[in-house]
CSV table of C-alpha atoms in Angstrom, one decimal:
chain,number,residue,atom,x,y,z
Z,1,UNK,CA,1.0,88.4,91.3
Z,2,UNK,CA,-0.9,89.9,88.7
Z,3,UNK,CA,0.5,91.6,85.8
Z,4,UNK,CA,0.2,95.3,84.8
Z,5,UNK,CA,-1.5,95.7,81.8
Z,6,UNK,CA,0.5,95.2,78.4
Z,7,UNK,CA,-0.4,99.0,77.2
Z,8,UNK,CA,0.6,100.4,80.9
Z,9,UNK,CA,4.0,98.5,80.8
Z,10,UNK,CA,5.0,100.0,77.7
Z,11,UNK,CA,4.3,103.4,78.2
Z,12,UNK,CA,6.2,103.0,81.8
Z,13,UNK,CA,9.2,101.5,80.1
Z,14,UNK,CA,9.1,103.9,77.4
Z,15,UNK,CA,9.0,107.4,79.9
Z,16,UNK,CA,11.9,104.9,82.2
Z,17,UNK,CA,13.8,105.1,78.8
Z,18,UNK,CA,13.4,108.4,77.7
Z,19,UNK,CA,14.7,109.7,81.3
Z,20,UNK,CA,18.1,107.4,80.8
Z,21,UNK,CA,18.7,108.7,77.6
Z,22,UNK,CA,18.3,112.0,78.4
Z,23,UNK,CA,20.6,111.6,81.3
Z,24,UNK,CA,23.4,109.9,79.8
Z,25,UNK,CA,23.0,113.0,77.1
Z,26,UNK,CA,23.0,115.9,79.5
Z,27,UNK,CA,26.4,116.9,78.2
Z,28,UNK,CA,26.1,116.6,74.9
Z,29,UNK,CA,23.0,118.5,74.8
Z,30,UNK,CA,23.4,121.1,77.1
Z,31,UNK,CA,23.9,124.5,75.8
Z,32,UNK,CA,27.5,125.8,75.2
Z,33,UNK,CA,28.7,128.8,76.9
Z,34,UNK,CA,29.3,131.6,74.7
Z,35,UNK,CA,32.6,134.3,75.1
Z,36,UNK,CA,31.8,137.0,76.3
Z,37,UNK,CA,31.4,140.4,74.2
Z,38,UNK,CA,34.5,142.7,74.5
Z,39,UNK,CA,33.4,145.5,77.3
Z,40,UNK,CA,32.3,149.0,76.3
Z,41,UNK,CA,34.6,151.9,75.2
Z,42,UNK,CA,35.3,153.9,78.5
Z,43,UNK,CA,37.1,156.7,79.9
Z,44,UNK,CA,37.6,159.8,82.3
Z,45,UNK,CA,38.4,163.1,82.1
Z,46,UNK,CA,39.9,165.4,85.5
Z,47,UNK,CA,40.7,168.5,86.6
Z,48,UNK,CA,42.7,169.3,89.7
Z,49,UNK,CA,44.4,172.0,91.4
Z,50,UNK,CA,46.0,172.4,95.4
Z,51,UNK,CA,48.6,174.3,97.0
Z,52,UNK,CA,52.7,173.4,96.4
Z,53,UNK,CA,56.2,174.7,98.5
Z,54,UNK,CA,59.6,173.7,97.4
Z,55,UNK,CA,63.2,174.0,98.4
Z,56,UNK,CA,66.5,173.9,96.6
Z,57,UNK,CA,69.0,172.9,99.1
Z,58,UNK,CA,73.1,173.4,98.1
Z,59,UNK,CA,75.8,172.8,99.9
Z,60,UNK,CA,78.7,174.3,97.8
Z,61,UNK,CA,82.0,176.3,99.2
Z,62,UNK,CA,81.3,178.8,97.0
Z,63,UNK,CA,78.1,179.6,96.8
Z,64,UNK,CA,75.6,178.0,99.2
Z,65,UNK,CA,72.0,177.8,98.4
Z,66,UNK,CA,68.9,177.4,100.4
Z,67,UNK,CA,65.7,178.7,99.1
Z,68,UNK,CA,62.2,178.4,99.7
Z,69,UNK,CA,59.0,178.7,97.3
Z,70,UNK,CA,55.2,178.6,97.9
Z,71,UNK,CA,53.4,177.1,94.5
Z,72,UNK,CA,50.1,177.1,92.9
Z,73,UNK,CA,49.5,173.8,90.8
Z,74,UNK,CA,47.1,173.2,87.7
Z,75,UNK,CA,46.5,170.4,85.8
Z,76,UNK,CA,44.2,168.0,84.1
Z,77,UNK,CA,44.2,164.6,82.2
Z,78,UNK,CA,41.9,162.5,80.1
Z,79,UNK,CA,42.3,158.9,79.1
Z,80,UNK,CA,40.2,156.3,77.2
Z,81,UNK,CA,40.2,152.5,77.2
Z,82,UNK,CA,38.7,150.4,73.7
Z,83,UNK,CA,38.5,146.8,74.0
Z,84,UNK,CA,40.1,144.9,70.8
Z,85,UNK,CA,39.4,141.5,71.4
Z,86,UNK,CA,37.6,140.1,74.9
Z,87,UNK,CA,41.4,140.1,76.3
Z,88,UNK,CA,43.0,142.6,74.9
Z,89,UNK,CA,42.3,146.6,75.1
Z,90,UNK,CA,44.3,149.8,74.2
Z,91,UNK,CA,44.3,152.9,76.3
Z,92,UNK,CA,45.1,156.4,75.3
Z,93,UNK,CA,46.5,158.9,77.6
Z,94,UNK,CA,46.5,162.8,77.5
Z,95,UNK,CA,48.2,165.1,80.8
Z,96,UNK,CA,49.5,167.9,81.3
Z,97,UNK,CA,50.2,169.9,84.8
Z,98,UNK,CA,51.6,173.6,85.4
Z,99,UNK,CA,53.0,175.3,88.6
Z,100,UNK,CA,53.0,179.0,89.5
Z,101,UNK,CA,55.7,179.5,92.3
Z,102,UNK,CA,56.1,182.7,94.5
Z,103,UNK,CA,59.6,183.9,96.0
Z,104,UNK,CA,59.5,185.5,99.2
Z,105,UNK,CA,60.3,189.0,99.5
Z,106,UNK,CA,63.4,188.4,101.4
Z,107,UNK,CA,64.8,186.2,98.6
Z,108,UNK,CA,63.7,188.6,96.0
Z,109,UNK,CA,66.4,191.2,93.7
Z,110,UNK,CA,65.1,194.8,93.1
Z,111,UNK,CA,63.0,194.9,89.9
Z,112,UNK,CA,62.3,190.9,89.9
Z,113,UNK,CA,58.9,189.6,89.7
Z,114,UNK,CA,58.8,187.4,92.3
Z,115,UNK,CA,57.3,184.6,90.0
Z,116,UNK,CA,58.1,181.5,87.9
Z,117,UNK,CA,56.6,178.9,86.4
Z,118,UNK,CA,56.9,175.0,85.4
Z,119,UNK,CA,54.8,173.0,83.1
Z,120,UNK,CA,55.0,169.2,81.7
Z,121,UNK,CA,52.8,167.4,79.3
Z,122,UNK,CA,52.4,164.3,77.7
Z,123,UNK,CA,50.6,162.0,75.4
Z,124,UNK,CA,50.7,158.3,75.6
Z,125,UNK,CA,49.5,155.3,75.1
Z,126,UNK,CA,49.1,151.2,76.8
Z,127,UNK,CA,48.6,148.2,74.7
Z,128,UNK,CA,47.8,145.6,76.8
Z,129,UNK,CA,46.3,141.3,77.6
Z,130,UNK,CA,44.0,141.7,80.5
Z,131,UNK,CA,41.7,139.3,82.2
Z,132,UNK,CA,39.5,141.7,84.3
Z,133,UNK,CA,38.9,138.5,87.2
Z,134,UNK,CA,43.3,138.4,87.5
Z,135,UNK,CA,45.0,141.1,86.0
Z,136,UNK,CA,47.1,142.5,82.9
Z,137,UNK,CA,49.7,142.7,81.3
Z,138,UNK,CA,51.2,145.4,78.6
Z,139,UNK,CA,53.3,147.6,77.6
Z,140,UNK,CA,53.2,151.9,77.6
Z,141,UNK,CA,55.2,154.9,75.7
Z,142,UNK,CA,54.4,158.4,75.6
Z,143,UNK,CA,55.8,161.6,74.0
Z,144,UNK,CA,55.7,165.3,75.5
Z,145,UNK,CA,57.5,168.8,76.8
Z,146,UNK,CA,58.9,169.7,80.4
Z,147,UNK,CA,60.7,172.7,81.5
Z,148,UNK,CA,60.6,176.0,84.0
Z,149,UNK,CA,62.3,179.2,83.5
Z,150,UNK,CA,65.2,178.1,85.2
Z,151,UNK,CA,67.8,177.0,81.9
Z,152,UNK,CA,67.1,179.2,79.5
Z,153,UNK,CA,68.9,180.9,76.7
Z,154,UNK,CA,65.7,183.4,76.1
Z,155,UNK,CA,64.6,183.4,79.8
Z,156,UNK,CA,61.1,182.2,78.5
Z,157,UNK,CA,61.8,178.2,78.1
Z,158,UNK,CA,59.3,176.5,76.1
Z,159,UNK,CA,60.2,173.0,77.2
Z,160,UNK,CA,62.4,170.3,76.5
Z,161,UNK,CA,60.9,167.5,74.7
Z,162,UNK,CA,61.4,163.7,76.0
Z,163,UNK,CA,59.7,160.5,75.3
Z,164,UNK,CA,59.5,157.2,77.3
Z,165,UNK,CA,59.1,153.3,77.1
Z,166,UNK,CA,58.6,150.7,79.2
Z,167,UNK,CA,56.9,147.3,80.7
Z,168,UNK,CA,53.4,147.6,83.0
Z,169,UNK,CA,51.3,144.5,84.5
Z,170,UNK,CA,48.5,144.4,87.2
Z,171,UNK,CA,47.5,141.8,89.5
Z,172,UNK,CA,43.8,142.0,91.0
Z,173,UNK,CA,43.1,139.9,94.3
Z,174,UNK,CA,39.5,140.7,95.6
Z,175,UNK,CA,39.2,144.4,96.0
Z,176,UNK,CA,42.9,145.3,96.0
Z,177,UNK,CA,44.8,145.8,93.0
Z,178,UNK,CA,48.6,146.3,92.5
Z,179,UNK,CA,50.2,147.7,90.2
Z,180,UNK,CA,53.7,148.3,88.6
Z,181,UNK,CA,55.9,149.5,86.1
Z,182,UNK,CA,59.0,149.8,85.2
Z,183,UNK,CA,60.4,152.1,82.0
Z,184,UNK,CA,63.1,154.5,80.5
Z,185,UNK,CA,62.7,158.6,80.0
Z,186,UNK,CA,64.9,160.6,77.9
Z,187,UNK,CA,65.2,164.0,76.1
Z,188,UNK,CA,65.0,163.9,72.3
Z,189,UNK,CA,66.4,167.3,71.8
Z,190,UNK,CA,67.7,169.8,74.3
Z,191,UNK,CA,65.4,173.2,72.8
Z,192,UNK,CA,66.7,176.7,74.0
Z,193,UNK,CA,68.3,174.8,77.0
Z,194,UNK,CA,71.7,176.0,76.5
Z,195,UNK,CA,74.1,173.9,78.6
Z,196,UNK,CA,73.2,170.6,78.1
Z,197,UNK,CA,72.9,167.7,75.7
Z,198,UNK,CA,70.8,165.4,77.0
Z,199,UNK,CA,69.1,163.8,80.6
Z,200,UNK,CA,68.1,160.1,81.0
Z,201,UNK,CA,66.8,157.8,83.2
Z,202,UNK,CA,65.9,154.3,84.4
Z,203,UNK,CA,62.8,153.9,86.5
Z,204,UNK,CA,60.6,151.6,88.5
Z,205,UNK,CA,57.0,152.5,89.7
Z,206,UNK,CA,54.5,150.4,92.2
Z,207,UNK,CA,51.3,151.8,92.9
Z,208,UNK,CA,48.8,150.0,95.3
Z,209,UNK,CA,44.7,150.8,95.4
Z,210,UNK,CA,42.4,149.3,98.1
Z,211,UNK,CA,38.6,149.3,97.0
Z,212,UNK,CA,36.7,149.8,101.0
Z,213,UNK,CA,33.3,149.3,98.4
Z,214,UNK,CA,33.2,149.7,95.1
Z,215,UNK,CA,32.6,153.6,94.5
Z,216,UNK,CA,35.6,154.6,97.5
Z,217,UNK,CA,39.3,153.9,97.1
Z,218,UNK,CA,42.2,154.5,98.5
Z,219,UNK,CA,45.4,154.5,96.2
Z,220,UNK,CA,49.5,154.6,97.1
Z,221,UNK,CA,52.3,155.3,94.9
Z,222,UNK,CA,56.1,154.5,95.3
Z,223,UNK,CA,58.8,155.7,92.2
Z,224,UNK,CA,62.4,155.4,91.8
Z,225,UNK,CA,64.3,157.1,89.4
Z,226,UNK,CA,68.0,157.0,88.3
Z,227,UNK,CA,69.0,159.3,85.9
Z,228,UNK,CA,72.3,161.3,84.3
Z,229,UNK,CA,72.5,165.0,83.3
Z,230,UNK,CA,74.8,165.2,79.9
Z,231,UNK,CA,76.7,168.7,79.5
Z,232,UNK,CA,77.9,170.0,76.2
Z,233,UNK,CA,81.5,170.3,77.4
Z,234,UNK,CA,81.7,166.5,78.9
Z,235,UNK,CA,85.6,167.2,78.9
Z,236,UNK,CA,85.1,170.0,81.5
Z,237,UNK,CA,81.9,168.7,83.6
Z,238,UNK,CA,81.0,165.0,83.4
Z,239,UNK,CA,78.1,163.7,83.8
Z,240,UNK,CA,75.6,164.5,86.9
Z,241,UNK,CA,73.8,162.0,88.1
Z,242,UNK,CA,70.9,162.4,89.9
Z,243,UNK,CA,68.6,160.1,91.8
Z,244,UNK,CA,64.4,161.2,92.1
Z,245,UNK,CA,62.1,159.7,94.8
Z,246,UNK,CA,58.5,160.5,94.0
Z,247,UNK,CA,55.5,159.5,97.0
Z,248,UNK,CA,52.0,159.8,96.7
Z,249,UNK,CA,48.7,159.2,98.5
Z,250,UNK,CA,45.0,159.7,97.3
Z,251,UNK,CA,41.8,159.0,98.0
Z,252,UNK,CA,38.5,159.1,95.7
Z,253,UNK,CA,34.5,158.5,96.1
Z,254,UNK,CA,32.0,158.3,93.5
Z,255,UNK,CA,28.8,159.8,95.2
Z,256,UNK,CA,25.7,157.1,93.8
Z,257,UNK,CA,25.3,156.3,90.4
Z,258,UNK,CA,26.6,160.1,89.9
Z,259,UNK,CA,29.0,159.7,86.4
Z,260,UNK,CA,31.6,162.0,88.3
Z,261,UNK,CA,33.7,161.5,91.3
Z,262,UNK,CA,35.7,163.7,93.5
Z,263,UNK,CA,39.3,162.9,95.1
Z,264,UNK,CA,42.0,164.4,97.5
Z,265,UNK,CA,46.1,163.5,96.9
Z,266,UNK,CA,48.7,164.5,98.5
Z,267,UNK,CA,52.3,164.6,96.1
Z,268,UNK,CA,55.7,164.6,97.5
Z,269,UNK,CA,59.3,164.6,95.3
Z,270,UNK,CA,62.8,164.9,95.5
Z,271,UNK,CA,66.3,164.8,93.4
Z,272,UNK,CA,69.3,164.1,94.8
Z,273,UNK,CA,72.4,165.5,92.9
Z,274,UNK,CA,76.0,164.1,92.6
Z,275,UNK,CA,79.2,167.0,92.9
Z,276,UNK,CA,80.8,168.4,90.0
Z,277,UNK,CA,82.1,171.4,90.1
Z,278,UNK,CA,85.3,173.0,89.0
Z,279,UNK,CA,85.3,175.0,92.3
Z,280,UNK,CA,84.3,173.2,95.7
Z,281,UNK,CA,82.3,170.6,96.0
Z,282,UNK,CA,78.2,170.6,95.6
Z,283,UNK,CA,75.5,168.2,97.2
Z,284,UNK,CA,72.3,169.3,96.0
Z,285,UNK,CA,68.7,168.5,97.3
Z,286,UNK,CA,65.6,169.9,95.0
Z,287,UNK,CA,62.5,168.6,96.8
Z,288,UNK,CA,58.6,169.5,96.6
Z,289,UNK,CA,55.6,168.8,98.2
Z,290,UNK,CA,51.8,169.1,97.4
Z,291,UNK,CA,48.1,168.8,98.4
Z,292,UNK,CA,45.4,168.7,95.8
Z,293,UNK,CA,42.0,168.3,95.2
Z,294,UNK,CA,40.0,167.4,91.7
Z,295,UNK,CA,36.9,166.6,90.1
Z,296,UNK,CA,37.2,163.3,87.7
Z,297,UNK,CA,34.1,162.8,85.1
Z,298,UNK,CA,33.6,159.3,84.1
Z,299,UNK,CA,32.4,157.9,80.3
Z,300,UNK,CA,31.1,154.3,80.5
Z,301,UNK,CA,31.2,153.1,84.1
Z,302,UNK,CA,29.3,152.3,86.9
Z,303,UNK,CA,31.9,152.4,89.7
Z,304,UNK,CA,35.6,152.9,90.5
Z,305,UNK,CA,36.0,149.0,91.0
Z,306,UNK,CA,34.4,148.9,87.6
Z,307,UNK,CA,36.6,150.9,86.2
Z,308,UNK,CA,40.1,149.8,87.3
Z,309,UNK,CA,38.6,146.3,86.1
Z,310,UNK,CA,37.2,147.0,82.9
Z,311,UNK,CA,37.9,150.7,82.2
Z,312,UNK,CA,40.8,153.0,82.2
Z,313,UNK,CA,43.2,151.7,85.1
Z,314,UNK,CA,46.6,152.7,83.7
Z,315,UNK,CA,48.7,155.8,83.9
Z,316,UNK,CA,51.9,157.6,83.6
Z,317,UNK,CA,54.4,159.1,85.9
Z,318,UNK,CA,57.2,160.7,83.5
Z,319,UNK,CA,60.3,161.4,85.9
Z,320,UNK,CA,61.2,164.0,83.6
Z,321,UNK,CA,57.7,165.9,84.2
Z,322,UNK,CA,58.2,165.4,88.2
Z,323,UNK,CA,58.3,168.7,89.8
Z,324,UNK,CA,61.8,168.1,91.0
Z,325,UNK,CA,63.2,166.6,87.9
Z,326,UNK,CA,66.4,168.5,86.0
Z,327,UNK,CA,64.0,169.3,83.3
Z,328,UNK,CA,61.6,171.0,85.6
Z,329,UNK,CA,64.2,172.7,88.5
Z,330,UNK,CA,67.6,172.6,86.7
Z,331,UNK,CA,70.5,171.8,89.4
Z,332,UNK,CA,71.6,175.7,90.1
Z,333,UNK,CA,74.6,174.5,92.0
Z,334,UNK,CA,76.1,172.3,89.0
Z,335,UNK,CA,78.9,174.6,86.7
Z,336,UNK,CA,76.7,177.2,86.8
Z,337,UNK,CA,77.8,180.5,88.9
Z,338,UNK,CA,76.0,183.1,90.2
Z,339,UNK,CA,77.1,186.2,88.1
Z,340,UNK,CA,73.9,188.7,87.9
Z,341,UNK,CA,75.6,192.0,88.3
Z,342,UNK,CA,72.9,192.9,90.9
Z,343,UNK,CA,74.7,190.7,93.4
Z,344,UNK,CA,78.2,192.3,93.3
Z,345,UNK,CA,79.8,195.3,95.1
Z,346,UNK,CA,83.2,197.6,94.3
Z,347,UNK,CA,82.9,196.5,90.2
Z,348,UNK,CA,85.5,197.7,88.2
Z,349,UNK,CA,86.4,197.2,84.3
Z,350,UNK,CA,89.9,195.5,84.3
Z,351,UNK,CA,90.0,194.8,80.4
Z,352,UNK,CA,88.2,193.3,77.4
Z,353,UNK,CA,88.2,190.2,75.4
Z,354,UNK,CA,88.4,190.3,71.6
Z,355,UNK,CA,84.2,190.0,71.3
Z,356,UNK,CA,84.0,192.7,73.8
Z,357,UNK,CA,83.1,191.0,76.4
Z,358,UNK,CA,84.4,193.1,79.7
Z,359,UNK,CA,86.4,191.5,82.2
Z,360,UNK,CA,85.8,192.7,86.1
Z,361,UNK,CA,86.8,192.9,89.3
Z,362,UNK,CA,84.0,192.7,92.3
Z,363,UNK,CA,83.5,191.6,95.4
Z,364,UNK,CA,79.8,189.2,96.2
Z,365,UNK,CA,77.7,190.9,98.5
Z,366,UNK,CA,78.1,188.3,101.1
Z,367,UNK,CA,82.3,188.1,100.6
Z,368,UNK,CA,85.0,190.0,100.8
Z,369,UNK,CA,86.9,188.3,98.4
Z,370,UNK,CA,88.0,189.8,95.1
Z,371,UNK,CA,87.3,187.6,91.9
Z,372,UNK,CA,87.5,188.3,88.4
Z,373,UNK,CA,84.7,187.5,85.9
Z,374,UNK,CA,82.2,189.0,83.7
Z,375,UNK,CA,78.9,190.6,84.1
Z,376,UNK,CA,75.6,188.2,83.2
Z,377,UNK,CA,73.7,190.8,81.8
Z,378,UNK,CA,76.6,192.1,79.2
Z,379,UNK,CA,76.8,188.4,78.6
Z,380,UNK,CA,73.3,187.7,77.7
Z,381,UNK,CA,74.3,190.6,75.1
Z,382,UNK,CA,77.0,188.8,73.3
Z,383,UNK,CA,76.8,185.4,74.0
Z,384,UNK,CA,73.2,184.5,75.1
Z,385,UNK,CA,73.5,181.0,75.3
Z,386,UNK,CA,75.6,181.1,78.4
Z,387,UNK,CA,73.7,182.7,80.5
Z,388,UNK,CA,71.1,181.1,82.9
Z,389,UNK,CA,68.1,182.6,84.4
Z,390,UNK,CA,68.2,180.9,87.9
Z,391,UNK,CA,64.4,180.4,89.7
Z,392,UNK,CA,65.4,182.6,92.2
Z,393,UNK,CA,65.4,185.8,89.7
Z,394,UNK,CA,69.4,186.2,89.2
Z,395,UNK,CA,71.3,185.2,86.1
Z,396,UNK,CA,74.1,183.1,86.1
Z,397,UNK,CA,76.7,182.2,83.4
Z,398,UNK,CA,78.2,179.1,81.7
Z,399,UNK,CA,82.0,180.3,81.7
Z,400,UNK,CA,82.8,176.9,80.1
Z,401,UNK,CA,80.7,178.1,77.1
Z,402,UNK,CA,82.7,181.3,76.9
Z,403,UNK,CA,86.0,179.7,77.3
Z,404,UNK,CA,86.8,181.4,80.9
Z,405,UNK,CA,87.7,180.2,84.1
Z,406,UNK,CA,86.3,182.4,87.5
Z,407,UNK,CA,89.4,183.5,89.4
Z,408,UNK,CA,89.7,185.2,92.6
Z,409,UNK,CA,91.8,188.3,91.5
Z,410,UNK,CA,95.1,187.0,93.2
Z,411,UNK,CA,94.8,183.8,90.5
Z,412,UNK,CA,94.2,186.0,88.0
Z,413,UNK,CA,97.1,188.4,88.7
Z,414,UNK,CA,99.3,185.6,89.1
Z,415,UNK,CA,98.8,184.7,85.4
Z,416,UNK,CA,100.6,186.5,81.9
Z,417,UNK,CA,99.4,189.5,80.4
Z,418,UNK,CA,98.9,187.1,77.6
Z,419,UNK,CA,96.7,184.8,79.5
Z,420,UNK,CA,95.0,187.4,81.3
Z,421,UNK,CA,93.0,188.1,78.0
């Protein structure tokens, strides 16, 4: 056999060489995979308005309630996402969302509007670990104002300020994404609401979105709250606990590489109330329901999916900014009794207290029964703080504030001169 040349043989063995050495040093020598850079600041801003109706259900012996209102809602949010660290990102929230509501005419007193409004908003904030391929979790608080017309001292409530906490995580699988939360709302001071101290509640929130492609989603949303009502005369009216179920459904698509998208939702709420009442006994139902439709302008991403990934994917649903929460539609069948002046028949002066306050006899329009009690509107004179501007246009009156009891006139004449006045 003849041998390959000595010059050939090396340079053979030499390349043979080279390729083993380079193999056995492929790991070594291959390059290391750098972290990624945090994701870009991002964000949206929305607008959104639709069409509400409401209803107060009360089921009381001595003064039943069941009205009906049509509502106008308005509302808006912003929120914006910064990345801290390749894991970890802060949000910022902003929202706020007002209701015009309309009485009908057969429901409305002489001289009454026939309107009245509610109006929540808050500022908050998320602080969370997120890996955008599995999920996050974090934690949430916020800080802002609820309230209607509908307990007020002045008859023009500003709000009632309240602040929450809680725990939030989200799980990604593929193009679905759940989410949940689960928190603690409370008033920090009670404002010109005149009749109670405080109102607090537990909650738990699950929210579900479905991404058919990328730029179209589908999004449902299941809360529980369960709260307590805190009067100022706890001795006289205990605690009211209340229970509020809020639904919702939406949908969104973001046309093309347009930066805005347009979306459709449909809202539903309701608070369940427990009895307390000096006189009969109450089950009250406040419950709402509304369609909507908004425009949502995005800063920073190219799709939905890209955003509930990467972007601003967290939210807040206050219980005490619900439309049906006791911030927003104040129980009307808890202590609180009808007394506007333009309800009663047959009223005559019986006597006065020692702050002038009259004392009256009167029939309801609805009864024939004879009570004795005082007159809302010489109330709101005196002592203003007792009296209640109910959403349905009459007033009503706090007697535990002013001391009284309302009698029918056969309890009352069954009692001393003495502790007649």
């Amino acid at each position: 056999m003849r041998r390959l040349p000595l010059a050939l043989t090396a340079a053979v063995s030499a390349v043979a060489f080279a390729q083993l050495a380079s193999a056995a040093d492929l790991a070594v020598k291959a390059p290391v995979r750098q972290p990624a850079a945090p994701p870009q600041a991002s964000g949206y801003i929305e607008a959104y308005s639709g069409v509400a109706w409401s209803e107060d259900s009360v089921q009381n012996t001595f003064f039943p309630i069941d009205s009906k209102y049509n509502g106008w809602p308005l509302g808006g949010a912003g929120r914006g996402n910064w990345w801290v660290v390749p894991n970890a990102s802060v949000q910022l929230d902003a929202q706020a969302e007002g209701t015009q509501y309309s009485i009908p005419s057969d429901q409305l007193s002489p001289g009454f509007s026939g309107k009245f409004s509610t109006l929540s908003y808050l500022i908050g904030g998320h602080v969370n670990f997120r890996d955008q391929r599995t999920g996050l979790l974090g934690a949430f608080g916020g800080i802002g104002d609820a309230g209607g017309n509908t307990a007020t001292t002045s008859f023009t409530n500003t709000g009632v300020r309240h602040g929450l906490i809680g725990l939030e995580g989200q799980y990604y699988l593929n193009a679905l994404t759940l989410y949940g939360q689960a928190g603690y709302d409370a008033t920090m001071a009670a404002g010109n609401i005149a009749f109670f101290n405080s109102i607090h509640a537990w909650f738990l929130r699950g929210t579900g979105r479905y991404f058919i492609y990328p730029s179209f989603m589908l999004e449902g949303t299941a809360q529980y709250a369960n709260g307590a009502v805190q009067h100022t005369t706890p001795s006289t009216f205990p605690d009211t606990d209340f229970k509020t179920w809020l639904w919702r459904a939406k949908a969104e698509w973001r046309p093309g590489t347009m930066p805005f998208s347009i979306f459709a939702v449909y809202e539903g709420s309701r608070t369940d109330y427990g009895s307390n009442l000096a006189f009969g006994t109450t089950g009250e139902r406040v419950s709402d329901n509304r369609v909507m439709g908004g425009v949502r302008l995005y800063l920073g991403q190219d799709t939905l999916l890209a955003n509930d990934r990467a972007g601003a994917t967290l939210d807040i649903n206050d219980p005490l900014g619900s439309p049906t929460s006791p911030a927003m539609l104040f129980p009307r069948g808890q202590e609180i009794f009808v007394s506007d002046a333009r309800l009663k028949r047959d009223i005559a002066l019986i006597g006065r207290l020692d702050d002038g306050l009259g004392l009256y006899r009167y029939r309801y329009l609805w009864s024939d029964t004879v009570y004795v009690g005082v007159m809302a509107q010489e109330v709101a004179l005196i002592h203003p703080d007792a009296v209640i501007h109910g959403f349905d246009g009459y007033l009503r009156v706090n007697y535990s504030r002013l001391g009284l009891q309302l009698l029918t006139f056969s309890q009352w004449d069954a009692l001393s001169h003495d502790a007649r006045l």
